[in-house]
Amino acid sequence: MMEKLTAQILNDFIEKMKAHSEIDSAAIDRLKKTLIDNEETTRPKIESSLFAPRKP
Amino acid sequence: MISIESIEIEKFRGIKGLSIDLRSKSFAVSGDNGSGKSGVVDAIEFALTGSLTRLTGKGLGDVSVKEHGPHVDSRTEPTLSKVSLRFRMAGNNQLFTLSRSVSNARSASITPKSKPAEDAIKDISAHPEFFLSRREIVKFILTSANDRAGQIQALLKLESIEKIRASLQSICNDKTRSFEAAGVNFEMTKSRLASSLEVAELKKEAILAQVNARRHTLGFDPILELRPDTNFFERRTTKDFQPRIDKATASKVIDQFETSLGAPEFLFEIDEAKTIVQEAVADQDLFSALRKIAFLRLGVTFLSAQACPFCELPWDLAELRALIEEKLKASGKAEGLKRKAATSNQNLIKRIIDLETKLENLAGLSPALKLSDEQVATLNNWKQHFKDLRDVIRLEKVDENTSQVLVDWQGADELRKGLISEMRKRTDKLPEISKEDVAREFLFQAQEHLQQYTNARSLFASAKIEEKIATTALDEFVAACSRVLNSLYISVENDFCTYYKFLNSDEGAFSAKLTPTPGNVDLKVEFYGRGLFPPSAYHSEGHQDGMGLCLYLALMKQVYRDSLSFLVLDDVLMSVDTGHRRKFCELLSQHFPKIQLIITTHDRVWQRQLVSNGIVSDENTLRFSSWTPESGPLTHRDSDVWAAIDEDLFKNDVSGASHKLRHGLEFFAEDLAGKLKARVEFRPDGNYDLAILADVTSRWKDLLTKAIAAEKSWGHDVSTLEERLRLFREAVAASQVEQWAINKSVHYNAWAQLHVNDFSPMAATFKTLLNLLRCQSCAAFFYVASTGSKSDSIRCKCSSLANLIGKPVSSAVPMTGSGG
């Protein structure tokens, strides 16, 4: 169960990220899923959420 | 919210067997060092979390709960080592028991099972901060801003937030570096393309003019539009065309390099750039900071393995990365100068990149001009030298060779006069080729460079977007943390000051500043109007401990709000004096009245203060002494003492029984001396022996005599009091306690030599003696109630035994009892 303060910070962060039109909404959805739903904090997970995998 | 109703400890740590009935109220355990009192707090922590803070941390690698949790004599039987806590749930008063055994420390059983009970335990287990020892207090105050942040983050359960921030910071740093590298690469490909097309700037009209002129020579149609996939040379593939270098092309390559190298703007910009570099080199601190940045940046590139590449010891990759990133951020002035260098030398950097490209083209002539290995090496050295120059000007490369790079630069003229002049001579021997071949060579090179340029531009654009996303994510995350945490830190700061001022009334103007920055929490405290300083600067150790407690309580209040149910404080006021401890009692009762406190202390005075300030009741105190591995701590509760003596006597162990009787009587005598306000000989070390029992008996007889006189003056029946006094005198005579005061050599030291038949009646005499000092209804010892320095009455928990103040006789002067 995520701690209240942590959840508050993460929700605030995701909301503010949505205001940036230059950031793909799919990336924000992935980030939300990683940080809030799955409670993942590792750098590789965060990085792969933030940047869609490059096309080969 | 739950509270602890009782504790049952079996063969755990220093305790063989102990049950404590807390009745969901605060509880205090006192005892000298090594008396086993910490076993109680260890038991609570173990039952709730399955681990022990005392057995974890630095330097405790060989110690574990599994091996060292059981009592030392039960090391091989961890199943027998267990702790049970009985809890009461607020609201419905439901009781449940949590049990945990060392043999299966990871799981605990809850009986009867219920979701609310499981949730309550889960919640508390996730917050082991309910347990505080002096070791933990110090971590809040006498520590670096980074370590304090770690402590506070752990308490606020923000470790995951810090991990995310460190990851975002690291991603941002990498993306910034990639963006910078992609920028340099893009500039290089741009310069190569312009050079091969023989245009000053990459403008559509100029490019098409150059390309179409060659296409015309070859009979191709002109190209009208420039697109990323435009093919300058569509009828020839790289496979069937072998480029050749002719005299004109080689001369052009040499001309282009020499022109760029000798451009007056370039020489002027180099001189300008030197000023910033020399500023950095001249200032030792700045120079060191810049070197450190370079070193740390290099260090980051090694952070992919799980162990240090030097000593091969494993490291916490995330923690180390975060630490390096923080250090990089901390080098403010140096980073500022680096930014200035990168901005003001932008044009120069582009020029050097252009020069590097042209030097590459020059090196490409080496086979055709038949340059020796040494000559090729000279060109390569210059290639490296231009790169170094670019890094020095951006202050990316700062070391002992920095000044030398600038000096070496002046040698470029020699390169021009020497090797380049030689290369020009050799171009004469190159063949002249047809104008069609020249056109083919031109288009071939242009096509290659266009491809490289298009790829580099695309990579640069992606890197730019990624750098922007990474920076935005980091900035927004830090801002979200600030928005949520700043108001929290302000509340913590206010509560911290309120509590600290409450403890230290002489510091009424005390203020503190808790400044959170990513990864750090800086704490400064005011010192008697002289300004804000680190807590360890001027405040005493006792004050620092007080600050630690206040900060801890302020943070706990924020973490739990109204759901904070209990706190375990393990000898936390060691360095705090009596007056401040009294204030701490008042602080607890005023600001945390609903919290169940479990307090251990080596100081009996503080235990009494806890009782007299109403933090704990008399029956919710326990004193430990005389710990031995065989018996564990000796507890001084009435039933425990007499039961333990009976058990020893049953086993014919007079020595053990005499030991327990002596320590039990010492404890009761000291307790009674305080309750009855007996006059005892002051001992600076606070260690009062059994001799004070005589002072107590003497005081009690005196009190009863005064009480009889006072009650008589009011016309009350005093027969019960007189009978109590008579029985007490008999018990004193039977115990011979007052003779000991005269001749100490014959008293209790000889008890251990007695036969069990002689010792048993003597122990019974003392039990009778002590029982006469108790109320028969509530079983509590009597005490003297006073108003100021005047003793008013003799009371027990349930009622008043007698007045000590008599009826005023004639001139309204009351007949007073003993003043104590």
Coordinates of C-alpha atoms in Angstrom, one line a residue, chain B residues 17-368:
Chain B
G17 CA 10.5 -15.4 31.2
L18 CA 8.5 -12.2 31.9
S19 CA 4.9 -11.0 31.7
I20 CA 4.0 -7.4 32.0
D21 CA 0.5 -6.2 32.4
L22 CA 0.3 -2.7 30.9
R23 CA -3.5 -2.4 30.9
S24 CA -3.2 -0.3 27.7
K25 CA -1.6 2.5 29.7
S26 CA 1.9 4.0 29.6
F27 CA 4.6 2.0 31.3
A28 CA 8.1 2.7 32.6
V29 CA 10.9 0.2 33.2
S30 CA 13.9 1.4 35.1
G31 CA 17.2 -0.4 35.9
D32 CA 20.9 0.1 35.9
N33 CA 23.0 -0.6 32.8
G34 CA 22.9 -4.3 32.0
S35 CA 19.8 -4.9 34.1
G36 CA 17.9 -6.3 31.0
K37 CA 15.4 -3.4 30.6
S38 CA 16.2 -3.1 26.8
G39 CA 14.9 -6.7 26.5
V40 CA 11.4 -5.3 26.9
V41 CA 11.7 -2.8 24.0
D42 CA 13.5 -5.4 21.9
A43 CA 10.6 -7.8 22.5
I44 CA 8.0 -5.2 21.4
E45 CA 10.0 -4.3 18.3
F46 CA 10.6 -8.0 17.4
A47 CA 6.9 -8.9 17.9
L48 CA 5.8 -6.1 15.6
T49 CA 8.4 -6.1 12.9
G50 CA 10.3 -9.5 13.1
S51 CA 13.6 -7.6 13.3
L52 CA 15.7 -5.7 15.8
T53 CA 17.3 -2.3 15.2
R54 CA 19.9 -3.1 17.8
L55 CA 21.1 -6.0 15.8
T56 CA 21.3 -4.2 12.4
G57 CA 23.5 -1.5 11.0
K58 CA 27.1 -0.8 10.6
G59 CA 29.6 -3.2 12.2
L60 CA 26.9 -5.7 13.1
G61 CA 27.4 -8.0 10.1
D62 CA 28.0 -11.1 12.3
V63 CA 24.9 -10.6 14.4
S64 CA 21.4 -11.7 13.5
V65 CA 18.0 -12.1 15.1
K66 CA 17.9 -15.7 14.2
E67 CA 21.2 -16.5 16.0
H68 CA 21.3 -13.9 18.7
G69 CA 17.6 -13.2 19.3
P70 CA 17.1 -16.2 21.6
H71 CA 18.3 -16.1 25.2
V72 CA 22.0 -17.0 25.4
D73 CA 21.1 -20.4 27.0
S74 CA 18.5 -21.2 24.4
R75 CA 20.6 -20.5 21.3
T76 CA 19.9 -23.9 19.8
E77 CA 16.2 -23.8 20.5
P78 CA 14.9 -20.7 18.6
T79 CA 11.3 -22.2 18.6
L80 CA 11.2 -21.6 22.4
S81 CA 12.2 -18.0 22.0
K82 CA 9.0 -16.0 21.4
V83 CA 7.2 -12.9 22.3
S84 CA 3.4 -12.3 22.5
L85 CA 1.8 -8.9 22.6
R86 CA -1.9 -8.5 23.6
F87 CA -3.5 -5.5 22.0
R88 CA -6.7 -3.6 22.6
M89 CA -8.4 -1.9 19.7
A90 CA -9.7 1.5 20.4
G91 CA -13.4 1.9 19.7
N92 CA -14.7 -1.6 20.1
N93 CA -12.2 -2.7 22.9
Q94 CA -11.6 -5.9 21.0
L95 CA -8.6 -7.8 22.3
F96 CA -6.2 -9.8 20.1
T97 CA -2.8 -11.4 20.5
L98 CA 0.2 -11.1 18.2
S99 CA 2.8 -13.8 18.6
R100 CA 6.1 -14.3 16.9
S101 CA 8.9 -16.8 17.4
V102 CA 12.5 -16.3 16.5
S103 CA 12.5 -19.6 14.6
N104 CA 10.0 -18.1 12.2
A105 CA 10.6 -14.4 12.6
R106 CA 9.2 -13.4 9.2
S107 CA 5.6 -14.4 10.1
A108 CA 3.6 -13.6 13.1
S109 CA 0.3 -15.1 14.2
I110 CA -2.8 -13.0 15.2
T111 CA -5.5 -14.6 17.4
P112 CA -8.4 -14.3 17.0
K113 CA -7.9 -13.4 13.3
S114 CA -9.7 -10.3 12.1
K115 CA -9.1 -7.9 9.2
P116 CA -9.0 -4.8 11.4
A117 CA -6.4 -6.4 13.7
E118 CA -4.3 -7.5 10.7
D119 CA -4.6 -4.0 9.2
A120 CA -3.5 -2.4 12.4
I121 CA -0.5 -4.6 12.8
K122 CA 0.5 -4.2 9.1
D123 CA 0.3 -0.4 9.5
I124 CA 2.5 -0.3 12.6
S125 CA 4.9 -2.9 11.2
A126 CA 5.5 -0.6 8.2
H127 CA 6.5 2.2 10.7
P128 CA 9.2 0.8 13.0
E129 CA 9.9 4.4 14.0
F130 CA 7.5 4.0 16.9
F131 CA 10.7 2.7 18.5
L132 CA 13.3 5.4 19.4
S133 CA 16.6 5.0 21.2
R134 CA 19.3 7.6 21.9
R135 CA 21.2 6.2 18.9
E136 CA 18.3 7.1 16.7
I137 CA 17.9 10.6 18.2
V138 CA 21.5 11.6 17.4
K139 CA 20.8 10.7 13.7
F140 CA 18.3 13.5 13.5
I141 CA 20.6 16.2 14.8
L142 CA 24.4 15.4 14.7
T143 CA 24.5 14.3 11.1
S144 CA 25.0 15.6 7.6
A145 CA 22.1 17.2 5.7
N146 CA 22.2 14.2 3.4
D147 CA 22.0 11.6 6.2
R148 CA 19.3 13.7 8.0
A149 CA 17.3 13.7 4.8
G150 CA 17.7 9.9 4.7
Q151 CA 16.4 9.6 8.3
I152 CA 13.5 12.0 7.7
Q153 CA 12.6 10.3 4.5
A154 CA 12.6 6.9 6.2
L155 CA 10.4 8.3 8.9
L156 CA 8.0 9.9 6.4
K157 CA 8.2 6.8 4.2
L158 CA 9.6 8.9 1.3
E159 CA 12.5 6.6 0.4
S160 CA 10.7 5.7 -2.9
I161 CA 10.3 9.4 -3.7
E162 CA 14.0 10.0 -3.3
K163 CA 14.7 6.9 -5.4
I164 CA 12.5 8.3 -8.2
R165 CA 14.1 11.7 -7.9
A166 CA 17.6 10.2 -8.1
S167 CA 16.5 8.2 -11.2
L168 CA 15.0 11.2 -12.9
Q169 CA 18.1 13.2 -12.1
S170 CA 20.3 10.5 -13.6
I171 CA 18.1 10.2 -16.7
C172 CA 18.2 13.9 -17.1
N173 CA 22.0 14.1 -16.8
D174 CA 22.4 11.3 -19.4
K175 CA 20.0 12.9 -21.8
T176 CA 21.7 16.3 -21.4
R177 CA 25.0 14.7 -22.2
S178 CA 23.6 12.8 -25.2
F179 CA 22.0 16.0 -26.5
E180 CA 25.4 17.8 -26.2
A181 CA 27.2 15.0 -28.0
A182 CA 24.5 14.8 -30.7
G183 CA 24.9 18.6 -31.1
V184 CA 28.6 18.3 -31.7
N185 CA 28.1 15.4 -34.2
F186 CA 25.4 17.4 -36.0
E187 CA 27.7 20.4 -36.3
M188 CA 30.5 18.2 -37.7
T189 CA 28.3 16.6 -40.3
K190 CA 26.9 20.0 -41.2
S191 CA 30.4 21.3 -41.7
R192 CA 31.5 18.3 -43.7
L193 CA 28.5 18.6 -46.0
A194 CA 29.1 22.4 -46.5
S195 CA 32.7 21.7 -47.2
S196 CA 32.1 19.0 -49.7
L197 CA 29.4 21.1 -51.5
E198 CA 31.8 24.1 -51.4
V199 CA 29.2 26.4 -49.9
A200 CA 29.5 28.8 -46.9
E201 CA 26.1 28.0 -45.6
L202 CA 23.7 25.2 -46.2
K203 CA 21.1 27.1 -48.2
K204 CA 18.8 25.4 -50.7
E205 CA 19.7 27.7 -53.7
A206 CA 23.4 27.4 -53.1
I207 CA 23.4 23.7 -52.7
L208 CA 21.2 23.1 -55.8
A209 CA 23.4 25.4 -57.8
Q210 CA 26.6 23.4 -56.9
V211 CA 24.9 20.0 -57.4
N212 CA 23.1 20.9 -60.6
A213 CA 26.3 22.3 -62.2
R214 CA 28.0 18.8 -61.7
R215 CA 24.9 17.0 -62.8
H216 CA 24.8 19.1 -66.0
T217 CA 28.4 18.1 -66.7
L218 CA 27.3 14.5 -66.4
G219 CA 24.1 15.0 -68.4
F220 CA 21.7 14.5 -65.6
D221 CA 18.5 16.5 -65.1
P222 CA 18.7 19.2 -62.5
I223 CA 17.2 18.7 -59.1
L224 CA 14.5 21.2 -58.3
E225 CA 13.6 20.3 -54.7
L226 CA 15.8 19.4 -51.7
R227 CA 14.3 16.7 -49.4
P228 CA 15.9 14.4 -46.9
D229 CA 15.8 11.5 -49.4
T230 CA 17.1 13.5 -52.4
N231 CA 19.7 11.6 -54.3
F232 CA 22.4 13.8 -55.9
F233 CA 23.9 10.9 -57.8
E234 CA 21.1 8.5 -58.6
R235 CA 22.6 6.6 -61.6
R236 CA 25.7 5.5 -59.8
T237 CA 25.8 3.5 -56.6
T238 CA 28.7 3.6 -54.3
K239 CA 29.5 0.0 -55.4
D240 CA 30.4 0.8 -59.0
F241 CA 32.1 4.1 -58.4
Q242 CA 35.7 4.3 -57.1
P243 CA 36.5 7.8 -56.1
R244 CA 39.8 9.2 -57.1
I245 CA 41.7 12.2 -55.8
D246 CA 43.0 14.6 -58.4
K247 CA 45.3 17.6 -58.0
A248 CA 42.5 20.1 -58.0
T249 CA 40.5 18.3 -55.3
A250 CA 43.5 17.9 -53.1
S251 CA 44.5 21.5 -53.5
K252 CA 41.0 22.6 -52.6
V253 CA 41.0 20.4 -49.4
I254 CA 44.3 22.0 -48.3
D255 CA 43.1 25.5 -49.1
Q256 CA 39.9 25.0 -47.1
F257 CA 41.9 23.9 -44.0
E258 CA 44.4 26.7 -44.2
T259 CA 41.7 29.3 -44.7
S260 CA 39.8 28.1 -41.7
L261 CA 43.0 27.8 -39.6
G262 CA 44.2 31.3 -40.4
A263 CA 40.8 33.1 -40.2
P264 CA 41.3 36.3 -38.2
E265 CA 37.9 35.9 -36.4
F266 CA 39.1 32.5 -35.3
L267 CA 42.3 33.8 -33.8
F268 CA 40.4 36.6 -32.1
E269 CA 37.9 34.3 -30.6
I270 CA 40.6 32.0 -29.3
D271 CA 42.2 34.9 -27.5
E272 CA 38.8 35.8 -26.0
A273 CA 38.2 32.3 -24.8
K274 CA 41.6 32.1 -23.1
T275 CA 40.4 34.8 -20.6
I276 CA 37.8 32.4 -19.1
V277 CA 40.1 29.5 -19.1
Q278 CA 42.8 31.5 -17.4
E279 CA 40.3 32.7 -14.8
A280 CA 39.6 29.1 -13.9
V281 CA 43.2 28.1 -13.8
A282 CA 44.3 31.0 -11.7
D283 CA 41.7 30.4 -8.9
Q284 CA 42.8 27.3 -7.1
D285 CA 39.4 26.5 -5.5
L286 CA 37.6 27.0 -8.8
F287 CA 40.1 24.9 -10.6
S288 CA 39.7 22.1 -8.0
A289 CA 35.9 22.3 -8.3
L290 CA 36.1 22.0 -12.1
R291 CA 38.5 19.1 -11.9
K292 CA 36.1 17.4 -9.4
I293 CA 33.2 17.9 -11.8
A294 CA 35.2 16.3 -14.5
F295 CA 36.2 13.4 -12.2
L296 CA 32.6 12.9 -11.0
R297 CA 31.3 13.0 -14.5
L298 CA 33.8 10.3 -15.5
G299 CA 32.8 8.4 -12.3
V300 CA 29.2 8.3 -13.4
T301 CA 30.2 6.5 -16.6
F302 CA 31.6 3.6 -14.4
L303 CA 28.3 3.2 -12.5
S304 CA 27.0 0.3 -14.4
A305 CA 28.6 -2.6 -12.4
Q306 CA 27.3 -3.8 -9.1
A307 CA 30.7 -3.4 -7.4
C308 CA 33.5 -0.9 -7.2
P309 CA 36.0 -1.5 -10.1
F310 CA 38.9 -0.8 -7.7
C311 CA 38.2 -2.8 -4.6
E312 CA 35.3 -4.9 -6.0
L313 CA 33.2 -4.3 -2.9
P314 CA 29.5 -4.3 -3.7
W315 CA 27.9 -0.8 -3.7
D316 CA 24.3 0.5 -3.8
L317 CA 24.2 1.7 -7.4
A318 CA 21.3 4.0 -6.9
E319 CA 22.6 5.5 -3.7
L320 CA 26.1 6.1 -5.2
R321 CA 24.7 7.6 -8.4
A322 CA 22.5 9.9 -6.4
L323 CA 25.4 11.0 -4.2
I324 CA 27.6 11.8 -7.3
E325 CA 24.7 13.7 -8.9
E326 CA 24.3 15.7 -5.7
K327 CA 28.0 16.5 -5.5
L328 CA 27.8 17.7 -9.1
K329 CA 24.9 19.9 -8.3
A330 CA 26.7 21.3 -5.3
S331 CA 29.6 22.7 -7.4
G332 CA 27.6 25.9 -8.1
K333 CA 30.3 28.5 -9.0
A334 CA 32.2 26.0 -11.2
E335 CA 29.1 24.9 -13.0
G336 CA 28.2 28.6 -13.5
L337 CA 31.6 29.3 -15.2
K338 CA 31.2 26.2 -17.3
R339 CA 27.8 27.5 -18.5
K340 CA 29.3 30.9 -19.3
A341 CA 32.2 29.2 -21.2
A342 CA 29.7 27.1 -23.3
T343 CA 27.5 30.1 -24.1
S344 CA 30.1 32.8 -24.9
N345 CA 32.3 30.4 -26.9
Q346 CA 29.4 29.0 -29.0
N347 CA 30.8 30.4 -32.3
L348 CA 34.3 29.4 -31.5
I349 CA 33.3 25.8 -30.7
K350 CA 31.5 25.6 -34.1
R351 CA 34.7 26.9 -35.8
I352 CA 36.8 24.3 -34.1
I353 CA 34.3 21.6 -35.1
D354 CA 34.6 22.9 -38.6
L355 CA 38.4 22.8 -38.4
E356 CA 38.3 19.2 -37.1
T357 CA 36.2 18.3 -40.1
K358 CA 38.6 19.9 -42.5
L359 CA 41.5 18.2 -40.8
E360 CA 39.7 14.9 -41.3
N361 CA 39.5 15.7 -45.0
L362 CA 43.2 16.6 -45.0
A363 CA 44.0 13.3 -43.4
G364 CA 41.9 11.6 -46.1
L365 CA 44.6 12.7 -48.7
S366 CA 47.3 10.7 -46.8
P367 CA 47.3 7.6 -49.1
A368 CA 47.1 9.7 -52.3

